[in-house]
Structures are given as C-alpha cells and as structure tokens.
GROMACS .gro file of C-alpha atoms in nm:
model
  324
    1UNK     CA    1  -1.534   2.353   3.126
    2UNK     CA    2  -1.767   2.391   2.854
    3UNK     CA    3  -1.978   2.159   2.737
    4UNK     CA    4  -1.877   1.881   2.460
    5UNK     CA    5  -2.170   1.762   2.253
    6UNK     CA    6  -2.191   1.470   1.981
    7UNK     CA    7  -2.470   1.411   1.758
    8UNK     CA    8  -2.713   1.110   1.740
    9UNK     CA    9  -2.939   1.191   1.417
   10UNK     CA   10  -3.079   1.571   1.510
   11UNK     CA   11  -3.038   1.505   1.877
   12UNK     CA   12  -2.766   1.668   2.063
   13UNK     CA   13  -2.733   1.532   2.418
   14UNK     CA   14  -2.419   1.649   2.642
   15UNK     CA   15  -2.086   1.451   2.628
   16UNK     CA   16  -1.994   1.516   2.955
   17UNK     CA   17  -2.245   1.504   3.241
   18UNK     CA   18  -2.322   1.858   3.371
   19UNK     CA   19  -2.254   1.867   3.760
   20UNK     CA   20  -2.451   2.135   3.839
   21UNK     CA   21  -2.806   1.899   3.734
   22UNK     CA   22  -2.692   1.563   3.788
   23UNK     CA   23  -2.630   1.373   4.066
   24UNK     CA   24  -2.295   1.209   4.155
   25UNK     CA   25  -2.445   0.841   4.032
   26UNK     CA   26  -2.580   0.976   3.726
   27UNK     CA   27  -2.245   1.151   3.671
   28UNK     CA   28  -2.059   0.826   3.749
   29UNK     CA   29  -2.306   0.587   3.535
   30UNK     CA   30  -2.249   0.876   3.192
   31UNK     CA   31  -1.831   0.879   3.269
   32UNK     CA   32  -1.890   0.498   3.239
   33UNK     CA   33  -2.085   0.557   2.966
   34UNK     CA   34  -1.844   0.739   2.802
   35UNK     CA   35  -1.530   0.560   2.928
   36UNK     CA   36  -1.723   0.233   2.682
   37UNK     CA   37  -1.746   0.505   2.383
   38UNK     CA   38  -1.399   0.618   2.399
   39UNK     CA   39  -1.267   0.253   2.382
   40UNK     CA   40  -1.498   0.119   2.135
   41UNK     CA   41  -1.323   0.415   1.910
   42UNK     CA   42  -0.971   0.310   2.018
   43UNK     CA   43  -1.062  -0.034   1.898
   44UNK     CA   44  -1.174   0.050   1.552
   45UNK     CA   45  -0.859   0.259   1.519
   46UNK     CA   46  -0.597   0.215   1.290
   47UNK     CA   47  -0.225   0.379   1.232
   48UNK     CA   48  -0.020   0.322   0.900
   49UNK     CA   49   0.332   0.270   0.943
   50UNK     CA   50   0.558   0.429   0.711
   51UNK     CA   51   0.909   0.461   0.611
   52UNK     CA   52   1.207   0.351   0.389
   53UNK     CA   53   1.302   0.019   0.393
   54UNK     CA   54   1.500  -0.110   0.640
   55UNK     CA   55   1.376   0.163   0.904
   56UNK     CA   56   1.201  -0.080   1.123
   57UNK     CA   57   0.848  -0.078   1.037
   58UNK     CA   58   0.798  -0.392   1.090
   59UNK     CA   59   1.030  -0.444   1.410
   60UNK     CA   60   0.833  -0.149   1.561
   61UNK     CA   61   0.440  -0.348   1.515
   62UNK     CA   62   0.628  -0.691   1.578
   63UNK     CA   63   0.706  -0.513   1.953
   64UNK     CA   64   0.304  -0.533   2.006
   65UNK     CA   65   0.271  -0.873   1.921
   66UNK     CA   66   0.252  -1.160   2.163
   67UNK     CA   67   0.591  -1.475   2.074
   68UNK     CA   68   0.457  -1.715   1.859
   69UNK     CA   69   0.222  -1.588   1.716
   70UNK     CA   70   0.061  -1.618   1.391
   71UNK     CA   71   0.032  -1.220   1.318
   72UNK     CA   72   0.426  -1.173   1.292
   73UNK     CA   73   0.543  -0.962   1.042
   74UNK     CA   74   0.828  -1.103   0.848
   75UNK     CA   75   1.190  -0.867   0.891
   76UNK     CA   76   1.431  -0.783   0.657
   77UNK     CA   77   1.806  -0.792   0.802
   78UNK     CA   78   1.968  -0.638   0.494
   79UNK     CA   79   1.805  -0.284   0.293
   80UNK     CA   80   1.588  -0.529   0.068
   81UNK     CA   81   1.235  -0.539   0.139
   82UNK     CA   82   1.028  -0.736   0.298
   83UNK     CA   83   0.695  -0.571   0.304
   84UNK     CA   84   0.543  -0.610  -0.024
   85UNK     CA   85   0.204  -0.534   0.062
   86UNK     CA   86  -0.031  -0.326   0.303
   87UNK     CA   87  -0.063  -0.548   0.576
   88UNK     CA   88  -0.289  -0.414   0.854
   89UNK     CA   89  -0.254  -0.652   1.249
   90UNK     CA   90  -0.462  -0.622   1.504
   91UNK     CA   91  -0.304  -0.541   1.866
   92UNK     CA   92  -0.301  -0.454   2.207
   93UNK     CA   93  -0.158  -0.203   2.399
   94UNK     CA   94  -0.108  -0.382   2.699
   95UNK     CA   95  -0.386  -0.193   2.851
   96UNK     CA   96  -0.666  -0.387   2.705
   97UNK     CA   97  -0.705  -0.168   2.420
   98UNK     CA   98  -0.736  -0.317   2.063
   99UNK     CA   99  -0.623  -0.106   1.773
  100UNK     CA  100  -0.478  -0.198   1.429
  101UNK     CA  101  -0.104  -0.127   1.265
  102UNK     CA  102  -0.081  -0.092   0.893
  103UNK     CA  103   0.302  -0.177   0.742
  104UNK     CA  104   0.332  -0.058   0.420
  105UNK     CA  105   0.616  -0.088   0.122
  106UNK     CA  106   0.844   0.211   0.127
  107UNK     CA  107   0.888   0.373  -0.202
  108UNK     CA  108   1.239   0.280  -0.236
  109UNK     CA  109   1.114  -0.117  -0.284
  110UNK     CA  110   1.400  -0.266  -0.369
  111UNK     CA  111   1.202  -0.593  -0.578
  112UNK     CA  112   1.201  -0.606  -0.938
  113UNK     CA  113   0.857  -0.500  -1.111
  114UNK     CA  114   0.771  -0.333  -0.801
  115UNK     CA  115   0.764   0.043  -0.865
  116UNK     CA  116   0.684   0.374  -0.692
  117UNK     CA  117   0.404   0.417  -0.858
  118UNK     CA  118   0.286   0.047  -0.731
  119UNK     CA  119   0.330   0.151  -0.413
  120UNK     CA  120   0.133   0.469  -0.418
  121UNK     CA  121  -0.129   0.320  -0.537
  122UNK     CA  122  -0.159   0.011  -0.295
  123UNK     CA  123  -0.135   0.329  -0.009
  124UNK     CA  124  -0.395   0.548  -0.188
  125UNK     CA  125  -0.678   0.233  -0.217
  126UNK     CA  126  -0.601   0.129   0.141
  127UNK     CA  127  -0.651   0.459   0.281
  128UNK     CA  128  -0.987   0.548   0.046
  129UNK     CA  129  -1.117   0.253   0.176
  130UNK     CA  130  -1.019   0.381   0.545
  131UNK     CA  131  -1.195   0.659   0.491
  132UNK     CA  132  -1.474   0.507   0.362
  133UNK     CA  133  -1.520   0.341   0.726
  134UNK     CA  134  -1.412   0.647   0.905
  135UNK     CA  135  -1.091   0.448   1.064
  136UNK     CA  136  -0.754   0.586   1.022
  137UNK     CA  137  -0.664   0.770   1.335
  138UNK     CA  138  -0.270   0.832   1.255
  139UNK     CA  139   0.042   0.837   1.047
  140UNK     CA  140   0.357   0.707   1.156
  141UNK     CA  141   0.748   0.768   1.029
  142UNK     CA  142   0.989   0.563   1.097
  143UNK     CA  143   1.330   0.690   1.056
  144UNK     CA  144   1.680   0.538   1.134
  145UNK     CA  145   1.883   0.785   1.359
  146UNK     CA  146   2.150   0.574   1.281
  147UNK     CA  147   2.155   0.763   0.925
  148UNK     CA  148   2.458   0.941   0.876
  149UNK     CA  149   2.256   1.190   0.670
  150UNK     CA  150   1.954   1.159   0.511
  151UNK     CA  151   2.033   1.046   0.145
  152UNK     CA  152   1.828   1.081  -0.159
  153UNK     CA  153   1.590   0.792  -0.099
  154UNK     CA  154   1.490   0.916   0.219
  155UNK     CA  155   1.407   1.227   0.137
  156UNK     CA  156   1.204   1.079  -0.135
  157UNK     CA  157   1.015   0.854   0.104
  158UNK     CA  158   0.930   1.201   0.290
  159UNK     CA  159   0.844   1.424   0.071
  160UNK     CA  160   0.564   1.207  -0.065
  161UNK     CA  161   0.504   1.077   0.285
  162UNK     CA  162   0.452   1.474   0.322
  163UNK     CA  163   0.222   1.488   0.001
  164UNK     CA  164  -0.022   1.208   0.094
  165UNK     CA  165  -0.079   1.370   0.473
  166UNK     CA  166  -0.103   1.728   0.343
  167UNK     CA  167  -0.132   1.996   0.595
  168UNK     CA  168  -0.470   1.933   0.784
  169UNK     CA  169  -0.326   1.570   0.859
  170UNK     CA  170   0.016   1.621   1.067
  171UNK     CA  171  -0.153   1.682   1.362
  172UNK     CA  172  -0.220   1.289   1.349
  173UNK     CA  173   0.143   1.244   1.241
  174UNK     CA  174   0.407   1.065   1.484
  175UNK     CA  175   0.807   1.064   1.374
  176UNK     CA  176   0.965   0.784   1.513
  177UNK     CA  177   1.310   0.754   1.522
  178UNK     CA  178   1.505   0.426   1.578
  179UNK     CA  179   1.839   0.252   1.549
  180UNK     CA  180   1.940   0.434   1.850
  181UNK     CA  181   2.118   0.125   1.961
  182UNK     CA  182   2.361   0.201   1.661
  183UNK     CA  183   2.482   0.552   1.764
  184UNK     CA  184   2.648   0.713   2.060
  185UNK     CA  185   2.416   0.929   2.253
  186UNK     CA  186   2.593   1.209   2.158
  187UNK     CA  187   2.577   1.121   1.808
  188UNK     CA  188   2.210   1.065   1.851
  189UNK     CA  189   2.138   1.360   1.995
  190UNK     CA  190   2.311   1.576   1.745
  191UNK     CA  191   2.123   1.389   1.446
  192UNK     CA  192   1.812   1.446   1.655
  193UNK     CA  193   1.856   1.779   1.678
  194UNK     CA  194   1.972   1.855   1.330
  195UNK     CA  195   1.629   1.669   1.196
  196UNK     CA  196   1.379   1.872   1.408
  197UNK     CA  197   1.550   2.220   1.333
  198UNK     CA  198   1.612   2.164   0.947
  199UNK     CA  199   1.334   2.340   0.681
  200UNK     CA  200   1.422   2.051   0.457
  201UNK     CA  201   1.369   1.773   0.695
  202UNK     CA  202   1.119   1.688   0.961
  203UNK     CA  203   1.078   2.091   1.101
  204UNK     CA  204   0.779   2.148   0.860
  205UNK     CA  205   0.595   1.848   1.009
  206UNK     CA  206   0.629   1.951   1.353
  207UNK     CA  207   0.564   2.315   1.300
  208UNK     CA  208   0.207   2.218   1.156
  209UNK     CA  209   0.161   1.983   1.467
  210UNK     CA  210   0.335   1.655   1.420
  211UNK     CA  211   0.480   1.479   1.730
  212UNK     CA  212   0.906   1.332   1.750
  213UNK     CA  213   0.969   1.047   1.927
  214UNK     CA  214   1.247   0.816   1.980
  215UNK     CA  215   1.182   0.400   1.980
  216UNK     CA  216   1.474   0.248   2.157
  217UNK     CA  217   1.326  -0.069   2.061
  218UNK     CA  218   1.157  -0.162   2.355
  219UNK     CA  219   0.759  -0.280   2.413
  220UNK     CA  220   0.743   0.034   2.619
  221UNK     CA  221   0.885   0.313   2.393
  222UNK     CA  222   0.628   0.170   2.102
  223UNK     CA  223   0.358   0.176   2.342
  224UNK     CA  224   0.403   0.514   2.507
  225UNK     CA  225   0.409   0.609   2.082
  226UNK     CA  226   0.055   0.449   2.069
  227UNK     CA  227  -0.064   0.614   2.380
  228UNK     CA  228   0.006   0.923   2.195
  229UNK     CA  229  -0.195   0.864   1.902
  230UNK     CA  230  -0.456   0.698   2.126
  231UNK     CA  231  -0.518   1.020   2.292
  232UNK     CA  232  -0.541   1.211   1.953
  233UNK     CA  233  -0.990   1.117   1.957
  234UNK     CA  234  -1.034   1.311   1.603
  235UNK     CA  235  -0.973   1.108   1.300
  236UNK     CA  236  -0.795   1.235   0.981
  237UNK     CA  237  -0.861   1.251   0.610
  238UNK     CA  238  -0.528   1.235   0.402
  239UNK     CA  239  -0.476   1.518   0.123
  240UNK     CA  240  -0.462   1.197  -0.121
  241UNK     CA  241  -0.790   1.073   0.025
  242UNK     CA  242  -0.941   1.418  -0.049
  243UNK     CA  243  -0.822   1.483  -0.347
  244UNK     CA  244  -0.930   1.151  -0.524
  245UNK     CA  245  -1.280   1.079  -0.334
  246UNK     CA  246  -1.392   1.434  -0.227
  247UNK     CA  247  -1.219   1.615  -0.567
  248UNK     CA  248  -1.282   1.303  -0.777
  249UNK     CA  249  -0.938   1.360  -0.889
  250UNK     CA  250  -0.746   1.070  -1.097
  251UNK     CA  251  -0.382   0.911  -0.915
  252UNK     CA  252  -0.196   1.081  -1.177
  253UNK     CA  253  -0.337   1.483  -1.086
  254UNK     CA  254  -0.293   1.418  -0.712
  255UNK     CA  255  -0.038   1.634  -0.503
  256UNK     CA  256   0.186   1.284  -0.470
  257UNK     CA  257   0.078   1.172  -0.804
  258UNK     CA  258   0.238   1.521  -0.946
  259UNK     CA  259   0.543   1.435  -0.729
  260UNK     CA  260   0.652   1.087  -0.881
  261UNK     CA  261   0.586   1.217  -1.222
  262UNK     CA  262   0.833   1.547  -1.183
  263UNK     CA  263   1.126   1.258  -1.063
  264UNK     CA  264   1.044   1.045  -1.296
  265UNK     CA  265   1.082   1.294  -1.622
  266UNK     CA  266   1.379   1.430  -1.403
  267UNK     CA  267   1.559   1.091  -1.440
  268UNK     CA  268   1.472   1.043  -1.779
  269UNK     CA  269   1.564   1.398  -1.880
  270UNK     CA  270   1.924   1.311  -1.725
  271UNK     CA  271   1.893   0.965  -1.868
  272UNK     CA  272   1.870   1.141  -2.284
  273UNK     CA  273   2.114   1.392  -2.225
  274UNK     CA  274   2.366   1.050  -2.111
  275UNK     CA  275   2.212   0.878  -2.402
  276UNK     CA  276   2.370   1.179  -2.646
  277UNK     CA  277   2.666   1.170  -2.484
  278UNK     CA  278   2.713   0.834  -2.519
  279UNK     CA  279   2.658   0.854  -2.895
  280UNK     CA  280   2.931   1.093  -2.918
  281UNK     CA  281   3.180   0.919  -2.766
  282UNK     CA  282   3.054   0.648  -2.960
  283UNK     CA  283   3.159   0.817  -3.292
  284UNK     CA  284   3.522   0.932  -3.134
  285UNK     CA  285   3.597   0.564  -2.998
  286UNK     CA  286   3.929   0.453  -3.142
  287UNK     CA  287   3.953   0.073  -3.034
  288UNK     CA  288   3.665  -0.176  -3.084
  289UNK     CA  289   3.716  -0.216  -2.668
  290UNK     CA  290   3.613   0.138  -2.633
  291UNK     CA  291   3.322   0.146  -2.811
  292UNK     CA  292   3.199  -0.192  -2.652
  293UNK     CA  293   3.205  -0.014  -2.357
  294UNK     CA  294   3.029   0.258  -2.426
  295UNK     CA  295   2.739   0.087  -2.670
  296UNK     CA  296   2.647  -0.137  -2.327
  297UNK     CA  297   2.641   0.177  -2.123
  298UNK     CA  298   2.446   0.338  -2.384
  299UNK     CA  299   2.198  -0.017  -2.339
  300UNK     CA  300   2.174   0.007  -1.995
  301UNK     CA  301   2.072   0.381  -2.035
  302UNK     CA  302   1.867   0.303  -2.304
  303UNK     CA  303   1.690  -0.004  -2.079
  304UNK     CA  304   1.665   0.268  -1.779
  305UNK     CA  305   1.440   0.483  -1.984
  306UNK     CA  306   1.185   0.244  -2.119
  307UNK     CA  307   1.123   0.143  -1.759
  308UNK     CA  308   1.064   0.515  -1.671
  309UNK     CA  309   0.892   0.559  -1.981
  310UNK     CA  310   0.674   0.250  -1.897
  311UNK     CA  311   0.590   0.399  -1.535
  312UNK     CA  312   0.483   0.727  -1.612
  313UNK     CA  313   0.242   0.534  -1.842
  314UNK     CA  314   0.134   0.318  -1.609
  315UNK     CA  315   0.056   0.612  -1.387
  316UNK     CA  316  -0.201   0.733  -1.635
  317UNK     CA  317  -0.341   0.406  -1.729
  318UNK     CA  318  -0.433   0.393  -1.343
  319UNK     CA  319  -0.541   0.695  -1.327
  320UNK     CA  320  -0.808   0.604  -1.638
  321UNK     CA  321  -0.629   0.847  -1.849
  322UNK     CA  322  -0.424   0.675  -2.075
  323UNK     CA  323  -0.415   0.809  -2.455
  324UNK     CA  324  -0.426   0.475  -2.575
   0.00000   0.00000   0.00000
C-alpha cells in the first residue's frame, strides 16, 4: 500500500505508519492516532436530507433519535408539509459517533407564501455556509417506493435535487427508498428495478457514483445508510455552492436557478394561452351562467400568473438583479 499523506502547513508527515521503520508500538500509538482523527471528522459531519414531501425525511432522522427527546422532528401524516425550514440535529450512530442530519422543505411545499424559489434559497445559504466550515459530507434522497410512478412533482424535486449536486457531488449521494411497508415485495422490487435502470430517473445518479438503498424503517436500515456515508472521508462541494461562492454567480444564473425559471415561464406560457382562450369563449357565451363560469376561470388563471409573475421576480430581486 502506498503511502497516504495530509498536510499540516508545508509539512507532510505520513498518514499511515510505515512498517518497514517503525516499530509495532509506534505503529499502534499512530493507528490510535489516527483512529481520534477519523472520528473527530465523523463528528463534524453533516448529511442533508432531501425529498418531496411526505417521503419520510423526517421519519428517517427521527429513527436516530433517542424517545423523548427534545430534538424530534415534527411528522406530517397527510402530503402537507411539515418541514418549513432547514433544520440540522445532532446524532449518534449507535456506535459512539456524533454526526449531524439536515431536513429540508421539498420543493413541492404545500404552505401558502412558501415558494420554490423560497426553498432554494434557504438550501443554497445553508449549504454556502457548509462550505464555508468545510462540513457537508453527503446528500441524501428520500423516495417513496410506494409511488405508483413517479409523478410530476417528483421529478421536479429531482431534477433540481440533480442541479444543486452537479456531477462531481454524486459520489456523496445516497437514494433512499422507503414505504416499503406499503408494497408487496414483488411490487417493490419491480419499482426498484424500474428506478435504477431508467435514463430519466435515478440511473444517471448511480452511473456517476451515487449509492441505492432501501429504509424499511428500522434504526438499523438508517444506520447501515449512515455507515455508508461515514465511510465516504472526502467532503463535497455542491455545483450550487460553486457556482455562487467560487463563480460569484447570482441565485438566479445558477444551474438550479436556470431550472425554476424555465418551469416557471413554462406555466405561465400555458397559463396566457388559457387566458386567450378563455376570452374567446367569453365573447361566444350565450347564457349569463356561461360566461360566469368562464370570467372566474379566467380569474383564477389570471391570479395563477401574477403569483408566477411575482416569483420569477423575486428570484432576481434575490439574486441582486432586479430592474427595479
């Protein structure tokens, strides 16, 4: 085995102690050594949980932590949120070993005046300032297997889960799966299956390096999850984190910035071509029924787009860029 180095200012000792020069205390006394090193690293760690809502986020850190206690996250029964914030608890593996689980809001959040673009930028701070202490050690995404198919939200929630890791991250990227209680094995299996072999779903992540598992709900399947990521010693730099501290880039030019700007217009291009619709009908209407009808759909459309409107400027206003 070759030796492993680490830097202390411009010195370079070994990381491993050499067995041909050292004797067997000295090699005991620098495993020790090192043993102390590799811990205090685990303990500073930290892995974000994310995921739509109603995946089990929450359930899956709540497995770590002790009845009773005060650092319970609150669960949603129902597919209305209950993480409104990035919440980062301190744990233990079981083992001894501290680390830190970050729940955050998926981007479906189904509270009103919450918006994607909220979200995103709650994850993008959190994670500069990760960087910033040289913390964040993994990603994890929670799915439900339970998922008949995976809808339009969820794909959502991935593809810009995909655009804040980028490439370089996935190798610090878990997939958890859960909600097997709800499915037949078979059934499980098949869905399993389907999402690791599909271009469109989770088979780009684990191509570039990203692990699958499945959390039966157990303290043991979400702690053999964190013994993965415990073993994974190099830490991670997001593509978001690069591209706003390292690029100096603004929220609205990142990669997931781009992303919830092309839905967005997408919506509210499908939202105008309604709207003219709408007003055409509007002009045929016979009965005064009819065209009460379709003036509050027209509203409601009309309501929809302001909001959409409001976000994308929001976006640049929090990005400093705003023309106003």
């Amino acid at each position: 085995m070759f030796p492993c180095y680490i830097t202390n200012g411009r010195r370079r000792r070994p990381l491993y102690p050499d067995p041909q020069t050292s004797s067997l205390s000295c090699q005991l006394k620098q495993l020790r050594k090192l043993k102390c090193a590799f811990d205090c690293i685990r303990a500073n760690s930290r892995y974000r949980v994310m995921g739509p809502t109603g995946s089990g986020k929450s359930t899956f850190i709540n497995s770590f932590v002790p009845p009773g206690s005060s650092s319970v996250i609150r669960i949603g029964h129902s597919l209305q949120s209950e993480t409104s914030r990035v919440q980062p608890i301190e744990l233990d593996n079981g083992n001894g070993i501290r680390f830190k689980l970050v729940d955050t809001p998926g981007f479906d959040d189904s509270r009103e005046g919450i918006t994607d673009i909220d979200v995103l930028s709650m994850i993008a701070t959190f994670l500069v300032q990760e960087e910033k202490r040289s913390m964040l050690a993994g990603l994890i995404y929670m799915h439900r297997i339970s998922d008949t198919r995976m809808g339009g939200t969820a794909r959502q929630n991935l593809r810009m889960f995909h655009k804040i890791c980028g490439q370089d991250s996935l190798k610090n990227v878990v997939i958890v799966t859960t909600m097997w209680d709800k499915v037949s094995p078979e059934d499980g299996k098949r869905r399993e299956e389907e999402l690791r072999s599909s271009e469109t779903l989770f088979k780009p992540l684990l191509d570039e390096g990203a692990a699958m598992y499945r959390h039966d709900g157990t303290p043991a399947s979400a702690s053999a999850i964190i013994d993965h990521l415990l073993c994974t010693q190099e830490r991670m730099t997001t593509q978001i984190v690069h591209e706003l501290l390292y690029q100096q880039r603004t929220l609205e030019e990142t990669t997931a910035g781009a992303e919830i700007q092309s839905e967005l217009r997408a919506i509210l291009q499908k939202h105008t071509a309604e709207i003219r619709g709408l007003e055409e009908e509007l002009k045929s209407a016979t009965t005064a029924l009819t065209k009460d009808e379709i003036a509050l759909q027209k509203r409601d459309l009309e309501l929809s787009t302001n909001k959409l409107k409001q976000q994308l400027e929001d976006l640049k206003r929090r990005s400093g860029t705003s023309d106003q």
